[in-house]
Amino acid sequence: LRVLVIEDNPDAAESLRLLLAFRGHDVRVAECGRTGISLAREFVPDAVVCDVGLPGGLSGYDVARALRDDDRLRGCQLVALSGHGRVEDRVAAAEAGFDVHLTKPVDFGRLAAALTERAG
């Protein structure tokens, strides 16, 4: 799959990039929402793994809404990464357009399973 990771923590972003690339995915990384949206429009990923708490004025929720509003990106899988896992956090992610909500630290097995399900 073509996977875009939007994560402002450089270590977390690089870890995700390496793990996803090791599983054979074509991975790009963006450090903020604006860059992530631009890169998504250029790269047209199959899946976007996006931190909810991003710097620069756009949250992960804003990113999800922007991607869902773009006809070319509407069908990509959106995976939210959040430090919060309460019911209301999961509801907010779903309302913004995320397909999957995972809490940090990310269980890579769950992320891989979500992407495998998408690829299947």
mmCIF file of N, CA and C in Angstrom:
data_model
loop_
_atom_site.group_PDB
_atom_site.id
_atom_site.type_symbol
_atom_site.label_atom_id
_atom_site.label_comp_id
_atom_site.label_asym_id
_atom_site.label_seq_id
_atom_site.Cartn_x
_atom_site.Cartn_y
_atom_site.Cartn_z
ATOM 1 N N LEU A 1 0.831 -1.192 0.000
ATOM 2 C CA LEU A 1 0.000 0.000 0.000
ATOM 3 C C LEU A 1 0.872 1.252 0.000
ATOM 4 N N ARG A 2 0.330 2.312 -0.516
ATOM 5 C CA ARG A 2 0.945 3.628 -0.356
ATOM 6 C C ARG A 2 0.404 4.200 0.957
ATOM 7 N N VAL A 3 1.305 4.467 1.902
ATOM 8 C CA VAL A 3 0.897 4.913 3.230
ATOM 9 C C VAL A 3 1.558 6.250 3.542
ATOM 10 N N LEU A 4 0.736 7.191 3.994
ATOM 11 C CA LEU A 4 1.226 8.493 4.453
ATOM 12 C C LEU A 4 1.114 8.527 5.966
ATOM 13 N N VAL A 5 2.225 8.835 6.627
ATOM 14 C CA VAL A 5 2.253 9.004 8.078
ATOM 15 C C VAL A 5 2.348 10.496 8.351
ATOM 16 N N ILE A 6 1.412 11.023 9.140
ATOM 17 C CA ILE A 6 1.447 12.426 9.548
ATOM 18 C C ILE A 6 1.648 12.427 11.057
ATOM 19 N N GLU A 7 2.856 12.782 11.474
ATOM 20 C CA GLU A 7 3.255 12.686 12.881
ATOM 21 C C GLU A 7 4.318 13.737 13.149
ATOM 22 N N ASP A 8 4.115 14.556 14.186
ATOM 23 C CA ASP A 8 5.062 15.630 14.476
ATOM 24 C C ASP A 8 6.253 15.184 15.307
ATOM 25 N N ASN A 9 6.174 14.032 15.962
ATOM 26 C CA ASN A 9 7.306 13.528 16.724
ATOM 27 C C ASN A 9 8.239 12.794 15.765
ATOM 28 N N PRO A 10 9.443 13.332 15.529
ATOM 29 C CA PRO A 10 10.339 12.726 14.533
ATOM 30 C C PRO A 10 10.680 11.264 14.819
ATOM 31 N N ASP A 11 10.883 10.906 16.082
ATOM 32 C CA ASP A 11 11.225 9.520 16.413
ATOM 33 C C ASP A 11 10.054 8.585 16.139
ATOM 34 N N ALA A 12 8.857 9.005 16.532
ATOM 35 C CA ALA A 12 7.670 8.188 16.284
ATOM 36 C C ALA A 12 7.418 8.049 14.780
ATOM 37 N N ALA A 13 7.577 9.147 14.052
ATOM 38 C CA ALA A 13 7.361 9.116 12.597
ATOM 39 C C ALA A 13 8.349 8.174 11.923
ATOM 40 N N GLU A 14 9.601 8.249 12.320
ATOM 41 C CA GLU A 14 10.626 7.395 11.707
ATOM 42 C C GLU A 14 10.402 5.926 12.066
ATOM 43 N N SER A 15 10.006 5.665 13.301
ATOM 44 C CA SER A 15 9.712 4.287 13.698
ATOM 45 C C SER A 15 8.576 3.710 12.861
ATOM 46 N N LEU A 16 7.505 4.474 12.711
ATOM 47 C CA LEU A 16 6.384 4.012 11.888
ATOM 48 C C LEU A 16 6.820 3.816 10.444
ATOM 49 N N ARG A 17 7.600 4.763 9.933
ATOM 50 C CA ARG A 17 8.058 4.658 8.544
ATOM 51 C C ARG A 17 8.855 3.374 8.345
ATOM 52 N N LEU A 18 9.786 3.107 9.236
ATOM 53 C CA LEU A 18 10.625 1.917 9.110
ATOM 54 C C LEU A 18 9.811 0.626 9.221
ATOM 55 N N LEU A 19 8.933 0.561 10.209
ATOM 56 C CA LEU A 19 8.118 -0.647 10.387
ATOM 57 C C LEU A 19 7.203 -0.893 9.190
ATOM 58 N N LEU A 20 6.583 0.165 8.690
ATOM 59 C CA LEU A 20 5.691 0.012 7.541
ATOM 60 C C LEU A 20 6.470 -0.345 6.274
ATOM 61 N N ALA A 21 7.613 0.284 6.086
ATOM 62 C CA ALA A 21 8.437 -0.014 4.914
ATOM 63 C C ALA A 21 8.945 -1.462 4.972
ATOM 64 N N PHE A 22 9.296 -1.921 6.167
ATOM 65 C CA PHE A 22 9.755 -3.294 6.341
ATOM 66 C C PHE A 22 8.672 -4.289 5.914
ATOM 67 N N ARG A 23 7.411 -3.915 6.088
ATOM 68 C CA ARG A 23 6.297 -4.779 5.686
ATOM 69 C C ARG A 23 5.948 -4.617 4.214
ATOM 70 N N GLY A 24 6.743 -3.815 3.492
ATOM 71 C CA GLY A 24 6.576 -3.704 2.050
ATOM 72 C C GLY A 24 5.760 -2.522 1.564
ATOM 73 N N HIS A 25 5.343 -1.649 2.468
ATOM 74 C CA HIS A 25 4.546 -0.489 2.071
ATOM 75 C C HIS A 25 5.445 0.635 1.547
ATOM 76 N N ASP A 26 4.914 1.418 0.635
ATOM 77 C CA ASP A 26 5.566 2.626 0.129
ATOM 78 C C ASP A 26 5.120 3.751 1.063
ATOM 79 N N VAL A 27 6.054 4.294 1.858
ATOM 80 C CA VAL A 27 5.701 5.205 2.942
ATOM 81 C C VAL A 27 6.287 6.597 2.723
ATOM 82 N N ARG A 28 5.460 7.599 2.978
ATOM 83 C CA ARG A 28 5.883 9.000 3.008
ATOM 84 C C ARG A 28 5.534 9.538 4.386
ATOM 85 N N VAL A 29 6.250 10.584 4.822
ATOM 86 C CA VAL A 29 6.037 11.160 6.149
ATOM 87 C C VAL A 29 5.881 12.670 6.032
ATOM 88 N N ALA A 30 4.933 13.204 6.791
ATOM 89 C CA ALA A 30 4.742 14.648 6.916
ATOM 90 C C ALA A 30 4.721 14.984 8.405
ATOM 91 N N GLU A 31 5.227 16.157 8.747
ATOM 92 C CA GLU A 31 5.350 16.524 10.153
ATOM 93 C C GLU A 31 4.228 17.422 10.672
ATOM 94 N N CYS A 32 3.357 17.882 9.793
ATOM 95 C CA CYS A 32 2.236 18.719 10.233
ATOM 96 C C CYS A 32 1.054 18.517 9.289
ATOM 97 N N GLY A 33 -0.089 19.013 9.702
ATOM 98 C CA GLY A 33 -1.307 18.819 8.938
ATOM 99 C C GLY A 33 -1.279 19.426 7.548
ATOM 100 N N ARG A 34 -0.797 20.642 7.439
ATOM 101 C CA ARG A 34 -0.765 21.306 6.123
ATOM 102 C C ARG A 34 0.121 20.549 5.136
ATOM 103 N N THR A 35 1.297 20.164 5.593
ATOM 104 C CA THR A 35 2.193 19.392 4.744
ATOM 105 C C THR A 35 1.573 18.035 4.417
ATOM 106 N N GLY A 36 0.917 17.442 5.404
ATOM 107 C CA GLY A 36 0.270 16.152 5.190
ATOM 108 C C GLY A 36 -0.815 16.204 4.127
ATOM 109 N N ILE A 37 -1.640 17.237 4.160
ATOM 110 C CA ILE A 37 -2.701 17.380 3.166
ATOM 111 C C ILE A 37 -2.097 17.577 1.779
ATOM 112 N N SER A 38 -1.095 18.430 1.671
ATOM 113 C CA SER A 38 -0.433 18.658 0.379
ATOM 114 C C SER A 38 0.193 17.380 -0.157
ATOM 115 N N LEU A 39 0.891 16.665 0.711
ATOM 116 C CA LEU A 39 1.546 15.423 0.294
ATOM 117 C C LEU A 39 0.505 14.366 -0.089
ATOM 118 N N ALA A 40 -0.596 14.312 0.633
ATOM 119 C CA ALA A 40 -1.654 13.355 0.299
ATOM 120 C C ALA A 40 -2.211 13.637 -1.096
ATOM 121 N N ARG A 41 -2.377 14.884 -1.437
ATOM 122 C CA ARG A 41 -2.907 15.241 -2.756
ATOM 123 C C ARG A 41 -1.933 14.879 -3.866
ATOM 124 N N GLU A 42 -0.649 14.916 -3.561
ATOM 125 C CA GLU A 42 0.381 14.562 -4.541
ATOM 126 C C GLU A 42 0.596 13.043 -4.608
ATOM 127 N N PHE A 43 0.663 12.401 -3.459
ATOM 128 C CA PHE A 43 1.003 10.978 -3.328
ATOM 129 C C PHE A 43 -0.207 10.058 -3.525
ATOM 130 N N VAL A 44 -1.402 10.541 -3.205
ATOM 131 C CA VAL A 44 -2.664 9.790 -3.265
ATOM 132 C C VAL A 44 -2.498 8.420 -2.581
ATOM 133 N N PRO A 45 -2.363 8.440 -1.255
ATOM 134 C CA PRO A 45 -2.128 7.197 -0.512
ATOM 135 C C PRO A 45 -3.365 6.309 -0.430
ATOM 136 N N ASP A 46 -3.116 5.038 -0.179
ATOM 137 C CA ASP A 46 -4.189 4.090 0.113
ATOM 138 C C ASP A 46 -4.630 4.232 1.565
ATOM 139 N N ALA A 47 -3.691 4.639 2.421
ATOM 140 C CA ALA A 47 -3.974 4.793 3.853
ATOM 141 C C ALA A 47 -3.176 5.974 4.400
ATOM 142 N N VAL A 48 -3.772 6.654 5.372
ATOM 143 C CA VAL A 48 -3.112 7.747 6.086
ATOM 144 C C VAL A 48 -3.164 7.417 7.568
ATOM 145 N N VAL A 49 -2.000 7.414 8.199
ATOM 146 C CA VAL A 49 -1.880 7.208 9.636
ATOM 147 C C VAL A 49 -1.547 8.581 10.211
ATOM 148 N N CYS A 50 -2.483 9.146 10.980
ATOM 149 C CA CYS A 50 -2.371 10.554 11.361
ATOM 150 C C CYS A 50 -2.511 10.766 12.860
ATOM 151 N N ASP A 51 -1.536 11.439 13.435
ATOM 152 C CA ASP A 51 -1.614 11.876 14.819
ATOM 153 C C ASP A 51 -2.768 12.876 14.928
ATOM 154 N N VAL A 52 -3.519 12.801 16.006
ATOM 155 C CA VAL A 52 -4.635 13.727 16.193
ATOM 156 C C VAL A 52 -4.131 15.087 16.660
ATOM 157 N N GLY A 53 -3.127 15.104 17.535
ATOM 158 C CA GLY A 53 -2.591 16.351 18.074
ATOM 159 C C GLY A 53 -1.394 16.825 17.278
ATOM 160 N N LEU A 54 -1.654 17.680 16.297
ATOM 161 C CA LEU A 54 -0.592 18.171 15.417
ATOM 162 C C LEU A 54 -0.352 19.662 15.641
ATOM 163 N N PRO A 55 0.872 20.130 15.432
ATOM 164 C CA PRO A 55 1.152 21.560 15.527
ATOM 165 C C PRO A 55 0.763 22.293 14.236
ATOM 166 N N GLY A 56 0.772 23.599 14.295
ATOM 167 C CA GLY A 56 0.626 24.389 13.072
ATOM 168 C C GLY A 56 -0.790 24.797 12.721
ATOM 169 N N GLY A 57 -1.722 24.653 13.652
ATOM 170 C CA GLY A 57 -3.055 25.163 13.401
ATOM 171 C C GLY A 57 -4.065 24.175 12.854
ATOM 172 N N LEU A 58 -3.628 23.021 12.384
ATOM 173 C CA LEU A 58 -4.559 21.999 11.905
ATOM 174 C C LEU A 58 -4.387 20.738 12.746
ATOM 175 N N SER A 59 -5.465 20.269 13.322
ATOM 176 C CA SER A 59 -5.423 19.015 14.082
ATOM 177 C C SER A 59 -5.570 17.842 13.117
ATOM 178 N N GLY A 60 -5.385 16.663 13.636
ATOM 179 C CA GLY A 60 -5.634 15.468 12.834
ATOM 180 C C GLY A 60 -7.082 15.389 12.378
ATOM 181 N N TYR A 61 -7.986 15.888 13.203
ATOM 182 C CA TYR A 61 -9.401 15.920 12.812
ATOM 183 C C TYR A 61 -9.598 16.810 11.585
ATOM 184 N N ASP A 62 -8.912 17.960 11.572
ATOM 185 C CA ASP A 62 -8.990 18.859 10.413
ATOM 186 C C ASP A 62 -8.440 18.172 9.160
ATOM 187 N N VAL A 63 -7.346 17.456 9.336
ATOM 188 C CA VAL A 63 -6.744 16.718 8.219
ATOM 189 C C VAL A 63 -7.734 15.688 7.682
ATOM 190 N N ALA A 64 -8.349 14.928 8.574
ATOM 191 C CA ALA A 64 -9.305 13.894 8.144
ATOM 192 C C ALA A 64 -10.458 14.516 7.360
ATOM 193 N N ARG A 65 -10.996 15.613 7.865
ATOM 194 C CA ARG A 65 -12.108 16.266 7.156
ATOM 195 C C ARG A 65 -11.670 16.757 5.777
ATOM 196 N N ALA A 66 -10.466 17.322 5.688
ATOM 197 C CA ALA A 66 -9.965 17.805 4.391
ATOM 198 C C ALA A 66 -9.781 16.658 3.407
ATOM 199 N N LEU A 67 -9.266 15.536 3.871
ATOM 200 C CA LEU A 67 -9.056 14.390 2.985
ATOM 201 C C LEU A 67 -10.388 13.793 2.540
ATOM 202 N N ARG A 68 -11.352 13.742 3.434
ATOM 203 C CA ARG A 68 -12.676 13.222 3.075
ATOM 204 C C ARG A 68 -13.403 14.142 2.088
ATOM 205 N N ASP A 69 -13.057 15.427 2.104
ATOM 206 C CA ASP A 69 -13.680 16.385 1.177
ATOM 207 C C ASP A 69 -13.055 16.364 -0.212
ATOM 208 N N ASP A 70 -11.924 15.674 -0.368
ATOM 209 C CA ASP A 70 -11.220 15.602 -1.647
ATOM 210 C C ASP A 70 -11.646 14.321 -2.371
ATOM 211 N N ASP A 71 -12.247 14.476 -3.542
ATOM 212 C CA ASP A 71 -12.762 13.310 -4.283
ATOM 213 C C ASP A 71 -11.709 12.228 -4.507
ATOM 214 N N ARG A 72 -10.469 12.620 -4.780
ATOM 215 C CA ARG A 72 -9.409 11.631 -5.046
ATOM 216 C C ARG A 72 -8.966 10.900 -3.792
ATOM 217 N N LEU A 73 -9.208 11.478 -2.630
ATOM 218 C CA LEU A 73 -8.717 10.904 -1.374
ATOM 219 C C LEU A 73 -9.832 10.342 -0.497
ATOM 220 N N ARG A 74 -11.047 10.545 -0.905
ATOM 221 C CA ARG A 74 -12.197 10.158 -0.090
ATOM 222 C C ARG A 74 -12.154 8.680 0.302
ATOM 223 N N GLY A 75 -11.637 7.822 -0.570
ATOM 224 C CA GLY A 75 -11.637 6.385 -0.302
ATOM 225 C C GLY A 75 -10.446 5.859 0.454
ATOM 226 N N CYS A 76 -9.482 6.711 0.772
ATOM 227 C CA CYS A 76 -8.311 6.187 1.491
ATOM 228 C C CYS A 76 -8.691 5.876 2.940
ATOM 229 N N GLN A 77 -8.006 4.906 3.497
ATOM 230 C CA GLN A 77 -8.244 4.531 4.883
ATOM 231 C C GLN A 77 -7.568 5.551 5.788
ATOM 232 N N LEU A 78 -8.289 6.026 6.787
ATOM 233 C CA LEU A 78 -7.731 6.993 7.727
ATOM 234 C C LEU A 78 -7.623 6.355 9.108
ATOM 235 N N VAL A 79 -6.401 6.347 9.639
ATOM 236 C CA VAL A 79 -6.127 5.771 10.952
ATOM 237 C C VAL A 79 -5.674 6.896 11.876
ATOM 238 N N ALA A 80 -6.446 7.117 12.945
ATOM 239 C CA ALA A 80 -6.099 8.141 13.936
ATOM 240 C C ALA A 80 -5.161 7.561 14.979
ATOM 241 N N LEU A 81 -4.152 8.351 15.347
ATOM 242 C CA LEU A 81 -3.265 8.015 16.456
ATOM 243 C C LEU A 81 -3.474 9.069 17.530
ATOM 244 N N SER A 82 -3.757 8.623 18.749
ATOM 245 C CA SER A 82 -4.063 9.574 19.812
ATOM 246 C C SER A 82 -3.523 9.076 21.135
ATOM 247 N N GLY A 83 -3.194 10.009 21.991
ATOM 248 C CA GLY A 83 -2.808 9.671 23.351
ATOM 249 C C GLY A 83 -4.014 9.404 24.230
ATOM 250 N N HIS A 84 -5.206 9.623 23.683
ATOM 251 C CA HIS A 84 -6.446 9.466 24.444
ATOM 252 C C HIS A 84 -7.311 8.395 23.807
ATOM 253 N N GLY A 85 -7.880 7.539 24.639
ATOM 254 C CA GLY A 85 -8.680 6.440 24.119
ATOM 255 C C GLY A 85 -10.068 6.357 24.712
ATOM 256 N N ARG A 86 -10.550 7.476 25.258
ATOM 257 C CA ARG A 86 -11.902 7.475 25.827
ATOM 258 C C ARG A 86 -12.940 7.317 24.727
ATOM 259 N N VAL A 87 -14.123 6.953 25.105
ATOM 260 C CA VAL A 87 -15.215 6.787 24.137
ATOM 261 C C VAL A 87 -15.409 8.067 23.336
ATOM 262 N N GLU A 88 -15.401 9.209 24.006
ATOM 263 C CA GLU A 88 -15.613 10.480 23.297
ATOM 264 C C GLU A 88 -14.494 10.790 22.297
ATOM 265 N N ASP A 89 -13.277 10.319 22.575
ATOM 266 C CA ASP A 89 -12.166 10.498 21.632
ATOM 267 C C ASP A 89 -12.393 9.661 20.374
ATOM 268 N N ARG A 90 -12.867 8.450 20.577
ATOM 269 C CA ARG A 90 -13.150 7.556 19.447
ATOM 270 C C ARG A 90 -14.321 8.091 18.617
ATOM 271 N N VAL A 91 -15.321 8.630 19.283
ATOM 272 C CA VAL A 91 -16.470 9.212 18.579
ATOM 273 C C VAL A 91 -16.022 10.427 17.771
ATOM 274 N N ALA A 92 -15.206 11.297 18.372
ATOM 275 C CA ALA A 92 -14.717 12.478 17.659
ATOM 276 C C ALA A 92 -13.913 12.078 16.426
ATOM 277 N N ALA A 93 -13.107 11.039 16.551
ATOM 278 C CA ALA A 93 -12.316 10.569 15.407
ATOM 279 C C ALA A 93 -13.232 10.044 14.303
ATOM 280 N N ALA A 94 -14.221 9.268 14.667
ATOM 281 C CA ALA A 94 -15.158 8.728 13.669
ATOM 282 C C ALA A 94 -15.938 9.862 12.997
ATOM 283 N N GLU A 95 -16.364 10.838 13.772
ATOM 284 C CA GLU A 95 -17.116 11.966 13.204
ATOM 285 C C GLU A 95 -16.263 12.779 12.237
ATOM 286 N N ALA A 96 -14.964 12.850 12.479
ATOM 287 C CA ALA A 96 -14.063 13.588 11.586
ATOM 288 C C ALA A 96 -13.776 12.818 10.302
ATOM 289 N N GLY A 97 -14.042 11.501 10.308
ATOM 290 C CA GLY A 97 -13.830 10.708 9.105
ATOM 291 C C GLY A 97 -12.817 9.591 9.233
ATOM 292 N N PHE A 98 -12.251 9.408 10.423
ATOM 293 C CA PHE A 98 -11.295 8.317 10.612
ATOM 294 C C PHE A 98 -12.021 6.976 10.604
ATOM 295 N N ASP A 99 -11.374 5.976 10.017
ATOM 296 C CA ASP A 99 -11.906 4.611 9.981
ATOM 297 C C ASP A 99 -11.501 3.816 11.211
ATOM 298 N N VAL A 100 -10.311 4.123 11.737
ATOM 299 C CA VAL A 100 -9.728 3.374 12.855
ATOM 300 C C VAL A 100 -9.146 4.379 13.833
ATOM 301 N N HIS A 101 -9.272 4.097 15.127
ATOM 302 C CA HIS A 101 -8.686 4.944 16.170
ATOM 303 C C HIS A 101 -7.774 4.069 17.018
ATOM 304 N N LEU A 102 -6.483 4.400 17.057
ATOM 305 C CA LEU A 102 -5.513 3.668 17.866
ATOM 306 C C LEU A 102 -4.889 4.609 18.878
ATOM 307 N N THR A 103 -4.637 4.094 20.081
ATOM 308 C CA THR A 103 -4.005 4.922 21.101
ATOM 309 C C THR A 103 -2.495 4.710 21.100
ATOM 310 N N LYS A 104 -1.804 5.741 21.551
ATOM 311 C CA LYS A 104 -0.346 5.686 21.675
ATOM 312 C C LYS A 104 0.013 5.143 23.050
ATOM 313 N N PRO A 105 1.102 4.429 23.198
ATOM 314 C CA PRO A 105 1.969 3.998 22.107
ATOM 315 C C PRO A 105 1.242 3.012 21.198
ATOM 316 N N VAL A 106 1.515 3.121 19.927
ATOM 317 C CA VAL A 106 0.799 2.344 18.927
ATOM 318 C C VAL A 106 1.166 0.867 19.025
ATOM 319 N N ASP A 107 0.146 0.043 19.060
ATOM 320 C CA ASP A 107 0.325 -1.402 18.964
ATOM 321 C C ASP A 107 0.497 -1.684 17.474
ATOM 322 N N PHE A 108 1.737 -1.944 17.060
ATOM 323 C CA PHE A 108 1.992 -2.101 15.630
ATOM 324 C C PHE A 108 1.227 -3.279 15.042
ATOM 325 N N GLY A 109 0.974 -4.292 15.826
ATOM 326 C CA GLY A 109 0.187 -5.425 15.349
ATOM 327 C C GLY A 109 -1.220 -4.995 14.958
ATOM 328 N N ARG A 110 -1.825 -4.128 15.756
ATOM 329 C CA ARG A 110 -3.171 -3.625 15.431
ATOM 330 C C ARG A 110 -3.134 -2.738 14.200
ATOM 331 N N LEU A 111 -2.101 -1.918 14.087
ATOM 332 C CA LEU A 111 -1.973 -1.065 12.908
ATOM 333 C C LEU A 111 -1.772 -1.921 11.666
ATOM 334 N N ALA A 112 -0.889 -2.891 11.749
ATOM 335 C CA ALA A 112 -0.632 -3.782 10.604
ATOM 336 C C ALA A 112 -1.897 -4.534 10.218
ATOM 337 N N ALA A 113 -2.660 -4.972 11.218
ATOM 338 C CA ALA A 113 -3.912 -5.689 10.932
ATOM 339 C C ALA A 113 -4.905 -4.783 10.216
ATOM 340 N N ALA A 114 -4.994 -3.534 10.634
ATOM 341 C CA ALA A 114 -5.916 -2.587 9.992
ATOM 342 C C ALA A 114 -5.510 -2.364 8.537
ATOM 343 N N LEU A 115 -4.219 -2.249 8.292
ATOM 344 C CA LEU A 115 -3.744 -2.031 6.927
ATOM 345 C C LEU A 115 -3.918 -3.299 6.080
ATOM 346 N N THR A 116 -3.686 -4.466 6.685
ATOM 347 C CA THR A 116 -3.875 -5.735 5.980
ATOM 348 C C THR A 116 -5.334 -5.902 5.596
ATOM 349 N N GLU A 117 -6.219 -5.539 6.518
ATOM 350 C CA GLU A 117 -7.655 -5.613 6.221
ATOM 351 C C GLU A 117 -7.996 -4.717 5.042
ATOM 352 N N ARG A 118 -7.390 -3.547 5.008
ATOM 353 C CA ARG A 118 -7.614 -2.605 3.900
ATOM 354 C C ARG A 118 -7.114 -3.200 2.582
ATOM 355 N N ALA A 119 -5.909 -3.792 2.626
ATOM 356 C CA ALA A 119 -5.308 -4.349 1.416
ATOM 357 C C ALA A 119 -6.092 -5.565 0.913
ATOM 358 N N GLY A 120 -6.720 -6.291 1.851
ATOM 359 C CA GLY A 120 -7.425 -7.510 1.496
ATOM 360 C C GLY A 120 -8.626 -7.248 0.621
#
